[in-house]
GROMACS .gro file of C-alpha atoms in nm:
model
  423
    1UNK     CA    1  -6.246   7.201   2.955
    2UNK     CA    2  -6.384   7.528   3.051
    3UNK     CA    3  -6.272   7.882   2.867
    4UNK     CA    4  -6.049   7.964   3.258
    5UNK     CA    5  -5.797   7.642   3.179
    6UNK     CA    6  -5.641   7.815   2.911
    7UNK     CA    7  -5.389   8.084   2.970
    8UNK     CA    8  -5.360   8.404   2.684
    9UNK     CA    9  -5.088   8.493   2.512
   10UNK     CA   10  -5.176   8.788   2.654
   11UNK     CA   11  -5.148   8.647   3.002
   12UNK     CA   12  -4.795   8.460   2.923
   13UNK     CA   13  -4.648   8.802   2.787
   14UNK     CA   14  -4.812   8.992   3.088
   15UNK     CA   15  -4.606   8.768   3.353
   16UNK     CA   16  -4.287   8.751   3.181
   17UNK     CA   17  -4.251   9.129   3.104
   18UNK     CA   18  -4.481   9.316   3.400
   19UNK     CA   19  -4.355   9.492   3.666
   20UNK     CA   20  -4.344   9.197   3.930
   21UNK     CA   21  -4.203   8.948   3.649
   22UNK     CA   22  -3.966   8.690   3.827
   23UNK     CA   23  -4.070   8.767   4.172
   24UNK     CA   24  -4.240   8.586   4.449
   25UNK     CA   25  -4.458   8.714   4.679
   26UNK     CA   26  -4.652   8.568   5.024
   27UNK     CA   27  -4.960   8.689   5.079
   28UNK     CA   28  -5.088   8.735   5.485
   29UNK     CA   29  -5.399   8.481   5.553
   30UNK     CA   30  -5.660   8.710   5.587
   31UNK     CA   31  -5.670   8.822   5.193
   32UNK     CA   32  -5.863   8.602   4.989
   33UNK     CA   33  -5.667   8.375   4.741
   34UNK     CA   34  -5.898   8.168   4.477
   35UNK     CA   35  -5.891   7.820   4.546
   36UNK     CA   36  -5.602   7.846   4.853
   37UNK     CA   37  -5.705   7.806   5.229
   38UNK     CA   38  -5.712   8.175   5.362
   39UNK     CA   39  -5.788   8.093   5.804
   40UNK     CA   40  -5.712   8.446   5.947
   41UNK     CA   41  -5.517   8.228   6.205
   42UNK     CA   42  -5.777   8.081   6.359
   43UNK     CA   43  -6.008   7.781   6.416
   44UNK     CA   44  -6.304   7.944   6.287
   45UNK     CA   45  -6.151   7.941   5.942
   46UNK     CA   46  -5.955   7.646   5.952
   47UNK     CA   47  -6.084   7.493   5.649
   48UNK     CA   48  -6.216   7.799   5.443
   49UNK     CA   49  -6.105   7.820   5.089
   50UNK     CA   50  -6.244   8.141   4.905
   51UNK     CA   51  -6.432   8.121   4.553
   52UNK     CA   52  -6.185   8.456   4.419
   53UNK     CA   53  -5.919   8.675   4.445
   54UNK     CA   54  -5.877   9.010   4.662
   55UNK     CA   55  -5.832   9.274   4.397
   56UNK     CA   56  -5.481   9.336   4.534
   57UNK     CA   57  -5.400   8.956   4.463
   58UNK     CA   58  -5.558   9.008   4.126
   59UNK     CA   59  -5.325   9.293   4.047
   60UNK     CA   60  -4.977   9.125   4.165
   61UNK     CA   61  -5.051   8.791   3.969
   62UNK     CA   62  -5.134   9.049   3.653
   63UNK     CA   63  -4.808   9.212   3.717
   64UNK     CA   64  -4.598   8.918   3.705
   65UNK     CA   65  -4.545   8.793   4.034
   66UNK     CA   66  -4.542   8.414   4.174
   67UNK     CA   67  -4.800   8.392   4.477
   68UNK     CA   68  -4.547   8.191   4.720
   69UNK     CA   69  -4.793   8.079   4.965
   70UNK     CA   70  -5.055   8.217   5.292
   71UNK     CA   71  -4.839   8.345   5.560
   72UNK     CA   72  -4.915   8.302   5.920
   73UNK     CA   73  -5.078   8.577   6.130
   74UNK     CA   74  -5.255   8.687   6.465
   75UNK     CA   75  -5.630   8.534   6.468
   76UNK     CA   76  -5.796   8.766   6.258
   77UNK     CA   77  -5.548   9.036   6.309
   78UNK     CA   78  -5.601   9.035   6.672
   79UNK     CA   79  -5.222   9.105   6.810
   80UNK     CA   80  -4.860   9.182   6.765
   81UNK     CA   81  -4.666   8.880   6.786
   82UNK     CA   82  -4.789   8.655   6.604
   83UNK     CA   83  -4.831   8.450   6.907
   84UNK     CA   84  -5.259   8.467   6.882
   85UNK     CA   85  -5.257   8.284   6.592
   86UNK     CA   86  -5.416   7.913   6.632
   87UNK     CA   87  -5.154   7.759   6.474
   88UNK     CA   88  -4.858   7.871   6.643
   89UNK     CA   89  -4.602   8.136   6.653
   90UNK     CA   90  -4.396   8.249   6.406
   91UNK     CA   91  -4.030   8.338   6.520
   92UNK     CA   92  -3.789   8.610   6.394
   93UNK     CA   93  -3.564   8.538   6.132
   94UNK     CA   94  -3.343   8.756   6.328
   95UNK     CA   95  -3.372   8.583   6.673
   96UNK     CA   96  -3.582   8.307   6.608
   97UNK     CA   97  -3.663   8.334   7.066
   98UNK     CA   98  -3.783   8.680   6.957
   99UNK     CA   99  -4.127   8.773   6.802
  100UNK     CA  100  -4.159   8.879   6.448
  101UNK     CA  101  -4.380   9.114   6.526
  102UNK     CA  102  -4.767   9.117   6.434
  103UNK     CA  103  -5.009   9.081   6.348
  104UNK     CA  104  -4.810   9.080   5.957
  105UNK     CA  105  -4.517   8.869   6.106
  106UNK     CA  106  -4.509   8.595   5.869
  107UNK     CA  107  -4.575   8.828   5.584
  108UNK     CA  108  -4.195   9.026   5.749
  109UNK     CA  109  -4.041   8.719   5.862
  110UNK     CA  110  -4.117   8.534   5.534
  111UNK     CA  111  -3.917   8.847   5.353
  112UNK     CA  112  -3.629   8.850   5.588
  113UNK     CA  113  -3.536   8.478   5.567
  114UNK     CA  114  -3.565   8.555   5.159
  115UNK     CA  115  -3.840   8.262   5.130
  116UNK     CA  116  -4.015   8.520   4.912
  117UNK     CA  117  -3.952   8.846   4.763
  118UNK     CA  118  -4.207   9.075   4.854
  119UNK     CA  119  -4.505   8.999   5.090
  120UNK     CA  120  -4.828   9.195   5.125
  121UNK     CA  121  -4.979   9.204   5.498
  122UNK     CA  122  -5.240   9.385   5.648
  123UNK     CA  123  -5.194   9.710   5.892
  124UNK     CA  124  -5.503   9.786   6.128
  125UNK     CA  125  -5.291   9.967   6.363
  126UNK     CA  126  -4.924   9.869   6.273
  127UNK     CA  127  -4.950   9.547   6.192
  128UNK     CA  128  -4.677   9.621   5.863
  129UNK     CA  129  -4.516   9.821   6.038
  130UNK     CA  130  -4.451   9.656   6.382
  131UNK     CA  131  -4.339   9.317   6.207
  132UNK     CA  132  -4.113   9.523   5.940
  133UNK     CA  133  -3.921   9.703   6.232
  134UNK     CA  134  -3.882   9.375   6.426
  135UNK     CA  135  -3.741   9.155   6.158
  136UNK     CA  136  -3.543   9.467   5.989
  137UNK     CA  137  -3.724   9.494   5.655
  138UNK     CA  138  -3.902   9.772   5.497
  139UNK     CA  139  -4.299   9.815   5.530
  140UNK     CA  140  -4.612  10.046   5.402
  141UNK     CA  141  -4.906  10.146   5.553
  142UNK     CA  142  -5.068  10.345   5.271
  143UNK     CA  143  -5.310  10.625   5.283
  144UNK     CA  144  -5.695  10.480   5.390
  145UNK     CA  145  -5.834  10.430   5.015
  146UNK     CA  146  -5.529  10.423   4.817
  147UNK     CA  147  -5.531   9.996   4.811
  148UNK     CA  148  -5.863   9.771   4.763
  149UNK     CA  149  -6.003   9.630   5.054
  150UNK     CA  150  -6.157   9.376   4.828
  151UNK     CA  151  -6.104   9.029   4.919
  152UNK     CA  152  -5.967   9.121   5.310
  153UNK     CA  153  -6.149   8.974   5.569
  154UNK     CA  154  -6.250   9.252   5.764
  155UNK     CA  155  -6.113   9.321   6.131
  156UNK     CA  156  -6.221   9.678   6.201
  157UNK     CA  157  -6.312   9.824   5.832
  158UNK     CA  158  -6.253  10.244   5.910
  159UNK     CA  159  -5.885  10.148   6.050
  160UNK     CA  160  -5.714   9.900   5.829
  161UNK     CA  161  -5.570   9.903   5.468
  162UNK     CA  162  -5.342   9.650   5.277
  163UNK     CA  163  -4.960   9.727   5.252
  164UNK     CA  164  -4.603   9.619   5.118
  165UNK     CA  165  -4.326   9.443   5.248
  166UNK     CA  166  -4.024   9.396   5.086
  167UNK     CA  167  -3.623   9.435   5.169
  168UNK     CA  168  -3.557   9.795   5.043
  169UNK     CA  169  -3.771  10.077   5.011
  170UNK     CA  170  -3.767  10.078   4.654
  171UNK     CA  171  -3.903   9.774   4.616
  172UNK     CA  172  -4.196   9.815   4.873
  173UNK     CA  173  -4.257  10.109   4.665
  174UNK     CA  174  -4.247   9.910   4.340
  175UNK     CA  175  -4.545   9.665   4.509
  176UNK     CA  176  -4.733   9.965   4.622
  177UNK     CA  177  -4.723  10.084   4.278
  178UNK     CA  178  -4.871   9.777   4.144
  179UNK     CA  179  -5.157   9.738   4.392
  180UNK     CA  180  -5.275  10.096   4.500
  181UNK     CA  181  -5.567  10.263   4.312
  182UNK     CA  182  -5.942  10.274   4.259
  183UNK     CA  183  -6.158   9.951   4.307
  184UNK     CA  184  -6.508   9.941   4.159
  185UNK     CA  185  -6.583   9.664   4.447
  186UNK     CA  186  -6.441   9.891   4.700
  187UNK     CA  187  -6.652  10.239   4.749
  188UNK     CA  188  -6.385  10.385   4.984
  189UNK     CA  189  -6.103  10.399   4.665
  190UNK     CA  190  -5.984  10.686   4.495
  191UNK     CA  191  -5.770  10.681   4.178
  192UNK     CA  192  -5.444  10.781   4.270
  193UNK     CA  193  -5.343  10.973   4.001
  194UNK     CA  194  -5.141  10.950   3.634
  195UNK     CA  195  -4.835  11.138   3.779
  196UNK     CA  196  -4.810  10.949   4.114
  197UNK     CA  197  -4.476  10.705   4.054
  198UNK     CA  198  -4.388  10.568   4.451
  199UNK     CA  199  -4.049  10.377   4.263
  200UNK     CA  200  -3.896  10.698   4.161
  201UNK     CA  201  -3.921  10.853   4.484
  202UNK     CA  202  -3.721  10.678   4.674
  203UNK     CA  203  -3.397  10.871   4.535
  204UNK     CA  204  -3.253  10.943   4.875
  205UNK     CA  205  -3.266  11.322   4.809
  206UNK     CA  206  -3.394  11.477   5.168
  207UNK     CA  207  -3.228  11.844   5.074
  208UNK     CA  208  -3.437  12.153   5.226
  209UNK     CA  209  -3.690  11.846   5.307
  210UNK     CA  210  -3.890  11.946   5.677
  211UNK     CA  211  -3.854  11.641   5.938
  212UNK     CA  212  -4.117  11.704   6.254
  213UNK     CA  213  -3.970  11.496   6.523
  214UNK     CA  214  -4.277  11.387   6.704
  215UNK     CA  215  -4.119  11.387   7.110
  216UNK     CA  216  -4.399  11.269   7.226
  217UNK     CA  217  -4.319  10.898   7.086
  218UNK     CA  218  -3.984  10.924   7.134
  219UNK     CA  219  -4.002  10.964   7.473
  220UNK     CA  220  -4.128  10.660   7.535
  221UNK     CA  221  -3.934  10.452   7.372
  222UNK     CA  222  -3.675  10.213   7.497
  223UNK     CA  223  -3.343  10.388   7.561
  224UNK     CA  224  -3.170  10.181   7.281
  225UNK     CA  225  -3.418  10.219   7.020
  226UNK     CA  226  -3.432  10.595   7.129
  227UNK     CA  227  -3.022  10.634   7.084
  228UNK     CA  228  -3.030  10.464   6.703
  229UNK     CA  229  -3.368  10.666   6.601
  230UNK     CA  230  -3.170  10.988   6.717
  231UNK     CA  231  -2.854  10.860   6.497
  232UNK     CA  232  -3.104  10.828   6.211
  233UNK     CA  233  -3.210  11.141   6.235
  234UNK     CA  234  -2.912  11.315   6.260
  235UNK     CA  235  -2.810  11.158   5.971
  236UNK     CA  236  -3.069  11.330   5.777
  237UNK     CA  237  -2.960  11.637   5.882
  238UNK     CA  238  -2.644  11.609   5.765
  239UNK     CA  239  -2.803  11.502   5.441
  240UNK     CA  240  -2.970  11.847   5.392
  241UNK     CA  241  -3.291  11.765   5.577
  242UNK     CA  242  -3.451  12.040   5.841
  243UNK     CA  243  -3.534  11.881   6.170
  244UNK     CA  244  -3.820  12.011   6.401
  245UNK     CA  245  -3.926  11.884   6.739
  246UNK     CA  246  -4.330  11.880   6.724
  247UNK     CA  247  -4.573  11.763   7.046
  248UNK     CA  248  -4.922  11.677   6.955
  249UNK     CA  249  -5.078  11.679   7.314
  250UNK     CA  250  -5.346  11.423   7.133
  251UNK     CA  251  -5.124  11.130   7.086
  252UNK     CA  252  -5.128  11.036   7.459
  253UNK     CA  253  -5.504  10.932   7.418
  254UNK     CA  254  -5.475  10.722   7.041
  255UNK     CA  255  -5.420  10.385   7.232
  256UNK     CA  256  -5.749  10.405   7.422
  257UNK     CA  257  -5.906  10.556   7.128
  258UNK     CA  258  -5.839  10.302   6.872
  259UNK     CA  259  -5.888  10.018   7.128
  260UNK     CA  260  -6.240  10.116   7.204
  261UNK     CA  261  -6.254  10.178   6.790
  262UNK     CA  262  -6.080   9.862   6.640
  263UNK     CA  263  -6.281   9.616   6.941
  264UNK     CA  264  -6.621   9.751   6.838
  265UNK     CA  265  -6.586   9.683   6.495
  266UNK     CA  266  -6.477   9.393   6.544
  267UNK     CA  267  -6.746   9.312   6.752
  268UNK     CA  268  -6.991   9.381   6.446
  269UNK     CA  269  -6.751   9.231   6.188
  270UNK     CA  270  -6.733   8.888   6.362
  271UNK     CA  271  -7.111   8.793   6.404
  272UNK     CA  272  -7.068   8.642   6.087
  273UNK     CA  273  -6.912   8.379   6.196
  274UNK     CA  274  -7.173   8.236   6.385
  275UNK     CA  275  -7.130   7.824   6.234
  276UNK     CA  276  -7.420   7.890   5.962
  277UNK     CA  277  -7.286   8.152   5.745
  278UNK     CA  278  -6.935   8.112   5.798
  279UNK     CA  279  -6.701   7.941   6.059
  280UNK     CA  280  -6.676   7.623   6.214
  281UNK     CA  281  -7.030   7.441   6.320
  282UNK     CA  282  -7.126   7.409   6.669
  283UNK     CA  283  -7.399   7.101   6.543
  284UNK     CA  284  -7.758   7.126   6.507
  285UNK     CA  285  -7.889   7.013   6.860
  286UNK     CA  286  -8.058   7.229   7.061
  287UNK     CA  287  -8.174   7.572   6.943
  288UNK     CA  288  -7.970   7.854   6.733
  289UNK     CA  289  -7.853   7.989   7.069
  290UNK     CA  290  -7.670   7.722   7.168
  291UNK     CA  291  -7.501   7.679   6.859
  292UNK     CA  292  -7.382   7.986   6.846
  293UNK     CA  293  -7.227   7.977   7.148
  294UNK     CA  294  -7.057   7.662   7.077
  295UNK     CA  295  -6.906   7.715   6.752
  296UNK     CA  296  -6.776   8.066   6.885
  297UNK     CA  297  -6.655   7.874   7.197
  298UNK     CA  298  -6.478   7.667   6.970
  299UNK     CA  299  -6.368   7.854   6.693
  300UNK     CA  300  -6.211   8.159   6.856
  301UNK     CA  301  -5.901   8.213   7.041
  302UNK     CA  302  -5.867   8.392   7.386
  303UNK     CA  303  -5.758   8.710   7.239
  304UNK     CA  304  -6.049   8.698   7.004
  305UNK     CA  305  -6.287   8.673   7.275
  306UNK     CA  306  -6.170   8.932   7.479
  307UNK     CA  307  -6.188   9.191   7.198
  308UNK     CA  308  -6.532   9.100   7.061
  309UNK     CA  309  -6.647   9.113   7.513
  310UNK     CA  310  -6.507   9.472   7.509
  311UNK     CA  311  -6.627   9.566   7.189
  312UNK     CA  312  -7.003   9.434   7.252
  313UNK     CA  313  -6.982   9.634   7.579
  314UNK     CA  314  -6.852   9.935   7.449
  315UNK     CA  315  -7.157   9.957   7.213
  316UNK     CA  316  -7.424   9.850   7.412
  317UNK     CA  317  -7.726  10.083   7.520
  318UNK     CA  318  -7.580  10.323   7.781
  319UNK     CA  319  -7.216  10.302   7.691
  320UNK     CA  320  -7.188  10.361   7.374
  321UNK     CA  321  -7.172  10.788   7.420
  322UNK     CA  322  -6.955  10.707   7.719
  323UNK     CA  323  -6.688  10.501   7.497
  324UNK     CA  324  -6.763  10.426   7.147
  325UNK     CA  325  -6.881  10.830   7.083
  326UNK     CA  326  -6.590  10.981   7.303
  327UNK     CA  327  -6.363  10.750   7.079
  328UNK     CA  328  -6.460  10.871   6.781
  329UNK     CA  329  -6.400  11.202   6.925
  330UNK     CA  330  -6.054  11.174   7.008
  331UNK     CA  331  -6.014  11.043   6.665
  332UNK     CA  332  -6.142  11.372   6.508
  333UNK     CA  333  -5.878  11.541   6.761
  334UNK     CA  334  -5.577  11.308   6.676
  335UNK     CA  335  -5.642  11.396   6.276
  336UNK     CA  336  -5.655  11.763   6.327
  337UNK     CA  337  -5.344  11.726   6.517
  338UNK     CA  338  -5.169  11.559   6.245
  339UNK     CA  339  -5.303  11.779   6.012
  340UNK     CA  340  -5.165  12.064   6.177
  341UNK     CA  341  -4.877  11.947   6.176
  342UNK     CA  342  -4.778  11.807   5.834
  343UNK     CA  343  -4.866  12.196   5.740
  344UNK     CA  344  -4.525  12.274   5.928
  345UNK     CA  345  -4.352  11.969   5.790
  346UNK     CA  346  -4.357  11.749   5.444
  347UNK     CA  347  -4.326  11.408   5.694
  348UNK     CA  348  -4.314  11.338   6.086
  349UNK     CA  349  -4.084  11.081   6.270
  350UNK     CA  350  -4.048  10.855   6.563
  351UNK     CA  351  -3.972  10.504   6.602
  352UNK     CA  352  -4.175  10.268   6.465
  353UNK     CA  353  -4.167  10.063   6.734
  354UNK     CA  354  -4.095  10.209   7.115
  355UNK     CA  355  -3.890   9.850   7.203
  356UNK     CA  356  -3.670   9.624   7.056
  357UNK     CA  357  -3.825   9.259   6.981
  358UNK     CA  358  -3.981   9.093   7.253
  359UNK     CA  359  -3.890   8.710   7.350
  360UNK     CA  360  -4.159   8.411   7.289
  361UNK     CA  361  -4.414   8.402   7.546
  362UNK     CA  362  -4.295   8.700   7.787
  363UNK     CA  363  -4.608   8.933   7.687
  364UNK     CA  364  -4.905   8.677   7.628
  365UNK     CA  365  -5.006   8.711   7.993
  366UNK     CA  366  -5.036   9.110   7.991
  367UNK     CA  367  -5.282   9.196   7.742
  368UNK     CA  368  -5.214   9.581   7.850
  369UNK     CA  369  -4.831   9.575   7.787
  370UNK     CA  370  -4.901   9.436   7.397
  371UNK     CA  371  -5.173   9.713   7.356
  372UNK     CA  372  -4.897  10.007   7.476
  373UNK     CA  373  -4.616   9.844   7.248
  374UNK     CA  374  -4.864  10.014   6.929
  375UNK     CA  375  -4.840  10.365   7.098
  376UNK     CA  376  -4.623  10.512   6.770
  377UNK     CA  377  -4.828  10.342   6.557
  378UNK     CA  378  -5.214  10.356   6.568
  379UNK     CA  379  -5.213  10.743   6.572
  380UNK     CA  380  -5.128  10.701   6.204
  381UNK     CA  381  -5.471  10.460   6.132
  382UNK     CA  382  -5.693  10.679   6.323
  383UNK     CA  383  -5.563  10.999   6.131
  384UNK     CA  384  -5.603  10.792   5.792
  385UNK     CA  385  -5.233  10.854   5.662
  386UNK     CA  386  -4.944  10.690   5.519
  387UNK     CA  387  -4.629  10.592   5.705
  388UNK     CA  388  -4.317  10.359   5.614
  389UNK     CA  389  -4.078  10.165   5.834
  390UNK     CA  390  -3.727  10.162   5.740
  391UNK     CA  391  -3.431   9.983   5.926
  392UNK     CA  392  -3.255  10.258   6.080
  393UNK     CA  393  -2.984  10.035   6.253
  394UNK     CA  394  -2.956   9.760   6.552
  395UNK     CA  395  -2.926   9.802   6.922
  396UNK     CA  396  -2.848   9.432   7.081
  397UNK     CA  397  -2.813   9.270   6.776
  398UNK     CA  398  -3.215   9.317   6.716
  399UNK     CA  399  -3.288   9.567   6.436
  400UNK     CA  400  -3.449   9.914   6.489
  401UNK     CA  401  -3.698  10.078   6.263
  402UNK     CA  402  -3.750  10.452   6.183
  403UNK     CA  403  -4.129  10.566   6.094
  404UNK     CA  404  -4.196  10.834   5.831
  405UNK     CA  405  -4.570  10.961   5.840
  406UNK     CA  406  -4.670  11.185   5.556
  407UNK     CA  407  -5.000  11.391   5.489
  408UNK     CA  408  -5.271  11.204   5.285
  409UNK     CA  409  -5.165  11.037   4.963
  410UNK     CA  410  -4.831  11.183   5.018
  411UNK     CA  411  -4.638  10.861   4.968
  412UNK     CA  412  -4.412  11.003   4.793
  413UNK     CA  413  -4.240  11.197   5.037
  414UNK     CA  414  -4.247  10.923   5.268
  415UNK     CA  415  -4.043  10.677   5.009
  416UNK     CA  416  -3.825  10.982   4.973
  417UNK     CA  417  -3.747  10.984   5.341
  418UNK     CA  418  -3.739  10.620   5.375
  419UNK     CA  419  -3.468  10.577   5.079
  420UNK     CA  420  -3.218  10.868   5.257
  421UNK     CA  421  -3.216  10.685   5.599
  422UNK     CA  422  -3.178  10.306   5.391
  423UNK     CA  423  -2.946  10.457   5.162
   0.00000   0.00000   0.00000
């Protein structure tokens, strides 16, 4: 029996006094478990079983915690329903003819039937925080560097990072603590500091604390998410808080920006699976060509193949200036917005999401319409900074959530800000 079948004393003390002792956690399909199917949702990956652990698996397991099990997802990330994924959808715990939410919503769902704990997803451009606001439980999207990318399979590498879910804030806080900080395996980590304690922030105390109001998201929102946002928000006013209405004249271009972005990374990230290195074989008759095409044929989804089309194109001789360069542009813009204004306030808010939960099936056919329900929430990917969604109430029985975005590695005051609306 090798040395690995054995566990420590060390190990045996480590999970029944660390920080995660007692608790279970689910774990989104697209971070690598040892020995556990991990599919990303989709055919491709259907019978993949990694050789490790992602580093923020690693650290959760060291702390304590019970893996529960995968949770279901969007194919590779690709959506915000859940609906992508190619086995299924996964319904709201809340409403279960209502999306969860995506492309984390088995990672929020899973925490808001209590069939685990915590749960760690995956947030390219809201995909915590979309699924946290639609089944009314608390997620992270932490600063770009603070958590290991180790282990995730990739979707669009410069957008996404691995975040929390859990029912309060203090306990998203108390995951974050455990996972975030530097990664020798991952050259875009930073070591986030002795001091930094994301737990004892969430203390509810908002007093003399600066809240920028970001109109521009609220505008468009949904007239009943709008009215319990604005109840939030006037409730941290009468908590102490200062409240400031900010426009960033940037935001109205972020959807096109991270679109054009997030495909075209995509579109380099997923030539791997070409039935040879990874992914599901499309035989060996014929030559290579042909067997590309068929394993991608069969191992994608719709969605999938629509994103890797547009990303291709978008990078291709004679577009890429006209698309991929003028993204990156407005990317530059959005962060110098946002950096602006986080020097006038210690966090900005809006509404995580601009609409309440949508029912199963009504927004498969209009690619469009799913792209413009993450209007409040890419900005904060493309500017690299943290932001939390909190419950701030319910409008139709379907719960509402209330974003905080802070400046970079300020996740403290966004736990602070979280806790005051929870609390």
């Amino acid at each position: 029996m090798s040395h690995d079948a054995f566990i420590t004393r060390e190990e045996i003390e480590s999970k029944s006094s660390g920080p995660l002792a007692g608790r279970t956690i689910a774990v989104k399909d697209n971070i690598s478990t040892d020995g556990v199917r991990t599919t990303c949702g989709s055919a491709m990956l259907e019978e993949y079983v990694p050789p490790y652990d992602a580093t923020v698996v690693e650290r959760v397991k060291e702390a304590g915690a019970t893996i529960e099990g995968k949770t279901n997802m969007d194919e590779f990330g690709m959506g915000t329903t859940t609906e992508t994924s190619h086995f299924g959808p996964t319904t709201n715990p809340v409403d279960d003819e209502r999306v969860p939410g995506g492309s984390s919503g088995g990672s929020a769902a899973a925490v808001a039937a209590g069939e685990a704990d915590l749960a760690l997803g995956t947030d390219t451009g809201g995909s915590v925080r979309c699924p946290a606001a639609f089944c009314g439980v608390v997620g992270i999207k932490p600063t770009y560097g603070l958590v290991s990318r180790y282990g995730l399979v990739a979707y669009a590498n410069s957008l996404e990072q691995i975040g929390p879910l859990a029912p309060t804030v203090e306990e998203a806080a108390e995951l974050l603590d455990v996972i975030a900080g530097a990664d020798e395996r991952d050259a875009t980590t930073r070591d986030r500091g002795d001091d930094s304690d994301y737990a004892a922030a969430a203390d509810d105390d908002v007093e003399g604390m600066t809240v920028g109001v970001l109109t521009d998201l609220v505008e468009g929102a949904d007239d009943r998410v709008r009215s319990v946002f604005e109840d939030s928000i006037d409730d941290l006013a009468a908590q102490g808080a200062e409240i400031r209405e900010i426009e960033l004249e940037s935001l109205a271009h972020a959807v096109q920006a991270y679109y054009v972005i997030a495909m075209s990374e995509a579109s380099s990230n997923l030539a791997r699976f070409d039935g040879v290195r990874y992914g599901r074989s499309g035989g060996f008759d014929g030559d290579w060509n042909d067997a590309f095409a068929r394993s991608r044929e069969a191992g994608f989804g719709p969605e999938v193949k629509r994103r890797i089309l547009l990303g291709t194109y978008a990078l291709s001789a004679g577009y890429h200036d006209k698309y991929y360069k003028k993204a990156q542009d407005a990317r530059a813009w959005i962060k110098r917005d946002f950096d602006g204004a986080l020097a006038d306030a210690d966090v900005l808010a809006s509404p995580t999401m601009p609409v309440l939960p949508p029912k199963l099936g009504e927004s498969l056919d209009d690619p469009l319409q799913l792209y413009l329900m993450d209007a409040n929430t890419v900005p904060v990917n493309l500017a690299d900074l943290p932001a939390i969604s909190v419950p701030a109430g319910t409008a139709d029985g379907l719960p509402v959530g209330v974003q905080f975005i802070g400046p970079a590695f300020g996740e403290e005051q966004i736990v602070r800000a979280g806790s005051a609306v929870e609390g």
